[in-house]
Amino acid sequence: MSERTLMLIKPDGVARGLVGEVIGRIETKGFVLEALELRILEREVAERHYGEHVDKPFFGELVAFITSGPLVAGVISGRGAVAGWRSMMGATDPANSAPGTIRGDFATLLSENVVHGSDSPESAEREIGIFFPDLAR
Ligand code: UDP
Ligand code: MG
């Protein structure tokens, strides 16, 4: 059964020229790109996307960073896409991300960890609705 998830290549990943690398991994894994777009996020959209973290001490920096430059937003689909993409990303803190994962291979900083992925099918549908309203179910 196919499932879908939201994928972001954050501004650090775009600035460092990692778009091709990340998209290549998604394609060779066998996931399907349902949407893909370069854009700069409005603050309001970023705050909605990261709403679960509004009370965390890092929220301000997180929103400032994610709106600081162009990012790539996409929807990917396939069997087990939510957990599969999280597993390809690696642990949130690159200090703990395994080699072979995107964060493990390309990041050292928690605040600049290259990629985002929805953490559950419910989060995926909520986040896809924020970034790609035309694809909302
Ligand atoms: N983050 C941060 N400081 C922290 C925790 C998280 O800057 O102490 C950032 C980090 O870039 C992470 C994002 O906030 O990717 C969202 O945090 P979450 O726990 O949802 O991690 P993710 O789902 O991205 O793995
Ligand atoms: Mg998260």
PDB file of C-alpha atoms and ligand atoms in Angstrom:
ATOM      1  CA  MET A   1       0.000   0.000   0.000  1.00  0.00           C
ATOM      2  CA  SER A   2       1.452   3.332  -1.059  1.00  0.00           C
ATOM      3  CA  GLU A   3       1.852   6.188   1.369  1.00  0.00           C
ATOM      4  CA  ARG A   4       3.137   9.733   0.952  1.00  0.00           C
ATOM      5  CA  THR A   5       5.266  12.129   2.958  1.00  0.00           C
ATOM      6  CA  LEU A   6       6.597  15.689   2.879  1.00  0.00           C
ATOM      7  CA  MET A   7      10.296  16.095   2.058  1.00  0.00           C
ATOM      8  CA  LEU A   8      12.241  19.329   2.502  1.00  0.00           C
ATOM      9  CA  ILE A   9      15.796  20.108   1.490  1.00  0.00           C
ATOM     10  CA  LYS A  10      16.436  22.925   3.951  1.00  0.00           C
ATOM     11  CA  PRO A  11      18.216  26.190   3.009  1.00  0.00           C
ATOM     12  CA  ASP A  12      21.601  24.789   4.106  1.00  0.00           C
ATOM     13  CA  GLY A  13      21.197  21.827   1.752  1.00  0.00           C
ATOM     14  CA  VAL A  14      20.226  24.044  -1.176  1.00  0.00           C
ATOM     15  CA  ALA A  15      23.051  26.536  -0.462  1.00  0.00           C
ATOM     16  CA  ARG A  16      25.574  23.697  -0.304  1.00  0.00           C
ATOM     17  CA  GLY A  17      24.497  22.222  -3.633  1.00  0.00           C
ATOM     18  CA  LEU A  18      23.032  19.015  -2.204  1.00  0.00           C
ATOM     19  CA  VAL A  19      19.735  19.088  -4.129  1.00  0.00           C
ATOM     20  CA  GLY A  20      20.869  16.638  -6.808  1.00  0.00           C
ATOM     21  CA  GLU A  21      22.408  14.287  -4.238  1.00  0.00           C
ATOM     22  CA  VAL A  22      19.252  14.159  -2.105  1.00  0.00           C
ATOM     23  CA  ILE A  23      16.822  13.839  -5.014  1.00  0.00           C
ATOM     24  CA  GLY A  24      19.072  11.169  -6.523  1.00  0.00           C
ATOM     25  CA  ARG A  25      18.871   9.103  -3.348  1.00  0.00           C
ATOM     26  CA  ILE A  26      15.072   9.368  -3.320  1.00  0.00           C
ATOM     27  CA  GLU A  27      14.885   8.236  -6.951  1.00  0.00           C
ATOM     28  CA  THR A  28      17.343   5.362  -6.624  1.00  0.00           C
ATOM     29  CA  LYS A  29      15.530   4.159  -3.498  1.00  0.00           C
ATOM     30  CA  GLY A  30      12.452   3.821  -5.696  1.00  0.00           C
ATOM     31  CA  PHE A  31      10.205   6.465  -4.189  1.00  0.00           C
ATOM     32  CA  VAL A  32       8.123   8.546  -6.575  1.00  0.00           C
ATOM     33  CA  LEU A  33       8.242  12.353  -6.723  1.00  0.00           C
ATOM     34  CA  GLU A  34       4.650  13.624  -6.665  1.00  0.00           C
ATOM     35  CA  ALA A  35       5.615  17.313  -6.329  1.00  0.00           C
ATOM     36  CA  LEU A  36       8.887  19.244  -6.263  1.00  0.00           C
ATOM     37  CA  GLU A  37       9.444  22.982  -5.945  1.00  0.00           C
ATOM     38  CA  LEU A  38      12.101  25.542  -5.015  1.00  0.00           C
ATOM     39  CA  ARG A  39      10.677  28.301  -2.849  1.00  0.00           C
ATOM     40  CA  ILE A  40      11.328  30.745  -0.015  1.00  0.00           C
ATOM     41  CA  LEU A  41       8.966  30.187   2.897  1.00  0.00           C
ATOM     42  CA  GLU A  42       6.852  32.953   4.389  1.00  0.00           C
ATOM     43  CA  ARG A  43       7.323  33.232   8.153  1.00  0.00           C
ATOM     44  CA  GLU A  44       3.644  32.386   8.734  1.00  0.00           C
ATOM     45  CA  VAL A  45       3.948  29.138   6.732  1.00  0.00           C
ATOM     46  CA  ALA A  46       7.131  28.167   8.594  1.00  0.00           C
ATOM     47  CA  GLU A  47       5.473  28.810  11.966  1.00  0.00           C
ATOM     48  CA  ARG A  48       2.506  26.646  10.964  1.00  0.00           C
ATOM     49  CA  HIS A  49       4.733  23.854   9.677  1.00  0.00           C
ATOM     50  CA  TYR A  50       6.791  23.776  12.903  1.00  0.00           C
ATOM     51  CA  GLY A  51       3.771  24.522  15.160  1.00  0.00           C
ATOM     52  CA  GLU A  52       4.511  21.542  17.432  1.00  0.00           C
ATOM     53  CA  HIS A  53       7.754  23.272  18.493  1.00  0.00           C
ATOM     54  CA  VAL A  54       6.284  26.726  19.234  1.00  0.00           C
ATOM     55  CA  ASP A  55       7.130  26.521  22.956  1.00  0.00           C
ATOM     56  CA  LYS A  56      10.665  25.162  22.483  1.00  0.00           C
ATOM     57  CA  PRO A  57      13.669  27.443  23.087  1.00  0.00           C
ATOM     58  CA  PHE A  58      14.953  26.820  19.550  1.00  0.00           C
ATOM     59  CA  PHE A  59      11.686  27.801  17.801  1.00  0.00           C
ATOM     60  CA  GLY A  60      12.753  31.351  16.896  1.00  0.00           C
ATOM     61  CA  GLU A  61      16.054  30.240  15.404  1.00  0.00           C
ATOM     62  CA  LEU A  62      14.369  27.351  13.610  1.00  0.00           C
ATOM     63  CA  VAL A  63      11.853  29.624  11.881  1.00  0.00           C
ATOM     64  CA  ALA A  64      14.547  32.211  11.088  1.00  0.00           C
ATOM     65  CA  PHE A  65      16.734  29.531   9.550  1.00  0.00           C
ATOM     66  CA  ILE A  66      14.050  27.761   7.488  1.00  0.00           C
ATOM     67  CA  THR A  67      12.977  31.122   5.988  1.00  0.00           C
ATOM     68  CA  SER A  68      16.557  32.340   5.431  1.00  0.00           C
ATOM     69  CA  GLY A  69      16.846  31.264   1.800  1.00  0.00           C
ATOM     70  CA  PRO A  70      15.424  28.997  -0.868  1.00  0.00           C
ATOM     71  CA  LEU A  71      14.469  25.466   0.111  1.00  0.00           C
ATOM     72  CA  VAL A  72      13.190  22.558  -1.939  1.00  0.00           C
ATOM     73  CA  ALA A  73       9.807  21.143  -0.947  1.00  0.00           C
ATOM     74  CA  GLY A  74       8.516  17.879  -2.316  1.00  0.00           C
ATOM     75  CA  VAL A  75       5.996  15.123  -1.839  1.00  0.00           C
ATOM     76  CA  ILE A  76       7.301  11.592  -2.226  1.00  0.00           C
ATOM     77  CA  SER A  77       5.296   8.414  -2.324  1.00  0.00           C
ATOM     78  CA  GLY A  78       5.811   4.692  -2.147  1.00  0.00           C
ATOM     79  CA  ARG A  79       5.435   1.733   0.178  1.00  0.00           C
ATOM     80  CA  GLY A  80       6.488   2.802   3.678  1.00  0.00           C
ATOM     81  CA  ALA A  81       7.415   6.291   2.453  1.00  0.00           C
ATOM     82  CA  VAL A  82       7.054   8.013   5.864  1.00  0.00           C
ATOM     83  CA  ALA A  83       9.362   5.717   7.846  1.00  0.00           C
ATOM     84  CA  GLY A  84      11.516   4.977   4.813  1.00  0.00           C
ATOM     85  CA  TRP A  85      12.328   8.632   4.179  1.00  0.00           C
ATOM     86  CA  ARG A  86      12.983   9.244   7.917  1.00  0.00           C
ATOM     87  CA  SER A  87      15.364   6.305   7.854  1.00  0.00           C
ATOM     88  CA  MET A  88      17.191   7.686   4.795  1.00  0.00           C
ATOM     89  CA  MET A  89      17.474  11.080   6.569  1.00  0.00           C
ATOM     90  CA  GLY A  90      19.049   9.657   9.729  1.00  0.00           C
ATOM     91  CA  ALA A  91      18.759  10.817  13.339  1.00  0.00           C
ATOM     92  CA  THR A  92      17.781  14.451  13.983  1.00  0.00           C
ATOM     93  CA  ASP A  93      21.152  15.336  15.541  1.00  0.00           C
ATOM     94  CA  PRO A  94      23.894  14.691  12.978  1.00  0.00           C
ATOM     95  CA  ALA A  95      26.202  13.792  15.876  1.00  0.00           C
ATOM     96  CA  ASN A  96      24.113  10.609  16.149  1.00  0.00           C
ATOM     97  CA  SER A  97      23.154  10.017  12.497  1.00  0.00           C
ATOM     98  CA  ALA A  98      24.622   6.858  11.024  1.00  0.00           C
ATOM     99  CA  PRO A  99      26.994   7.045   8.048  1.00  0.00           C
ATOM    100  CA  GLY A 100      25.016   6.252   4.925  1.00  0.00           C
ATOM    101  CA  THR A 101      22.143   8.471   5.997  1.00  0.00           C
ATOM    102  CA  ILE A 102      21.807  11.984   4.558  1.00  0.00           C
ATOM    103  CA  ARG A 103      22.382  13.724   7.890  1.00  0.00           C
ATOM    104  CA  GLY A 104      25.130  11.254   8.756  1.00  0.00           C
ATOM    105  CA  ASP A 105      26.936  11.862   5.482  1.00  0.00           C
ATOM    106  CA  PHE A 106      26.401  15.619   5.004  1.00  0.00           C
ATOM    107  CA  ALA A 107      25.823  17.410   8.335  1.00  0.00           C
ATOM    108  CA  THR A 108      27.398  18.153  11.696  1.00  0.00           C
ATOM    109  CA  LEU A 109      24.978  20.748  13.142  1.00  0.00           C
ATOM    110  CA  LEU A 110      21.583  20.032  14.710  1.00  0.00           C
ATOM    111  CA  SER A 111      20.279  23.385  13.480  1.00  0.00           C
ATOM    112  CA  GLU A 112      21.471  22.766   9.889  1.00  0.00           C
ATOM    113  CA  ASN A 113      20.688  19.130   9.234  1.00  0.00           C
ATOM    114  CA  VAL A 114      19.909  19.373   5.499  1.00  0.00           C
ATOM    115  CA  VAL A 115      16.527  17.639   5.295  1.00  0.00           C
ATOM    116  CA  HIS A 116      13.065  17.341   6.808  1.00  0.00           C
ATOM    117  CA  GLY A 117      10.600  14.478   6.724  1.00  0.00           C
ATOM    118  CA  SER A 118       7.158  14.049   8.269  1.00  0.00           C
ATOM    119  CA  ASP A 119       7.212  11.899  11.416  1.00  0.00           C
ATOM    120  CA  SER A 120       3.910  10.017  10.871  1.00  0.00           C
ATOM    121  CA  PRO A 121       1.269   9.527   8.176  1.00  0.00           C
ATOM    122  CA  GLU A 122      -0.936  12.029  10.054  1.00  0.00           C
ATOM    123  CA  SER A 123       1.853  14.637  10.143  1.00  0.00           C
ATOM    124  CA  ALA A 124       2.510  13.964   6.468  1.00  0.00           C
ATOM    125  CA  GLU A 125      -1.061  14.781   5.473  1.00  0.00           C
ATOM    126  CA  ARG A 126      -1.044  17.924   7.649  1.00  0.00           C
ATOM    127  CA  GLU A 127       2.296  19.123   6.227  1.00  0.00           C
ATOM    128  CA  ILE A 128       1.423  18.295   2.606  1.00  0.00           C
ATOM    129  CA  GLY A 129      -1.726  20.411   3.099  1.00  0.00           C
ATOM    130  CA  ILE A 130       0.434  23.358   4.222  1.00  0.00           C
ATOM    131  CA  PHE A 131       2.968  23.159   1.388  1.00  0.00           C
ATOM    132  CA  PHE A 132       0.831  21.798  -1.442  1.00  0.00           C
ATOM    133  CA  PRO A 133      -2.849  22.652  -0.821  1.00  0.00           C
ATOM    134  CA  ASP A 134      -3.709  21.333  -4.285  1.00  0.00           C
ATOM    135  CA  LEU A 135      -2.636  17.863  -3.137  1.00  0.00           C
ATOM    136  CA  ALA A 136      -4.612  17.917   0.147  1.00  0.00           C
ATOM    137  CA  ARG A 137      -6.884  14.938   0.722  1.00  0.00           C
TER     138      ARG A 137
HETATM  139  N1  UDP B   1      16.265  21.534  16.206  1.00  0.00           N
HETATM  140  C1  UDP B   1      17.153  22.450  16.753  1.00  0.00           C
HETATM  141  N2  UDP B   1      17.493  22.333  18.075  1.00  0.00           N
HETATM  142  C2  UDP B   1      16.978  21.347  18.871  1.00  0.00           C
HETATM  143  C3  UDP B   1      16.074  20.428  18.308  1.00  0.00           C
HETATM  144  C4  UDP B   1      15.741  20.549  16.967  1.00  0.00           C
HETATM  145  O1  UDP B   1      17.634  23.347  16.061  1.00  0.00           O
HETATM  146  O2  UDP B   1      17.328  21.281  20.070  1.00  0.00           O
HETATM  147  C5  UDP B   1      15.887  21.671  14.794  1.00  0.00           C
HETATM  148  C6  UDP B   1      16.494  20.569  13.936  1.00  0.00           C
HETATM  149  O3  UDP B   1      17.020  21.166  12.754  1.00  0.00           O
HETATM  150  C7  UDP B   1      15.314  19.663  13.627  1.00  0.00           C
HETATM  151  C8  UDP B   1      14.128  20.628  13.691  1.00  0.00           C
HETATM  152  O4  UDP B   1      14.485  21.574  14.686  1.00  0.00           O
HETATM  153  O5  UDP B   1      15.438  19.049  12.366  1.00  0.00           O
HETATM  154  C9  UDP B   1      12.807  19.982  14.058  1.00  0.00           C
HETATM  155  O6  UDP B   1      12.976  19.206  15.221  1.00  0.00           O
HETATM  156  P1  UDP B   1      12.383  17.730  15.313  1.00  0.00           P
HETATM  157  O7  UDP B   1      12.573  17.268  16.715  1.00  0.00           O
HETATM  158  O8  UDP B   1      11.002  17.720  14.774  1.00  0.00           O
HETATM  159  O9  UDP B   1      13.379  16.884  14.381  1.00  0.00           O
HETATM  160  P2  UDP B   1      13.173  16.217  12.937  1.00  0.00           P
HETATM  161  O10 UDP B   1      11.736  15.789  12.833  1.00  0.00           O
HETATM  162  O11 UDP B   1      13.548  17.261  11.917  1.00  0.00           O
HETATM  163  O12 UDP B   1      14.120  15.055  12.895  1.00  0.00           O
HETATM  164 MG    MG B   2       9.987  16.728  13.290  1.00  0.00          MG
END
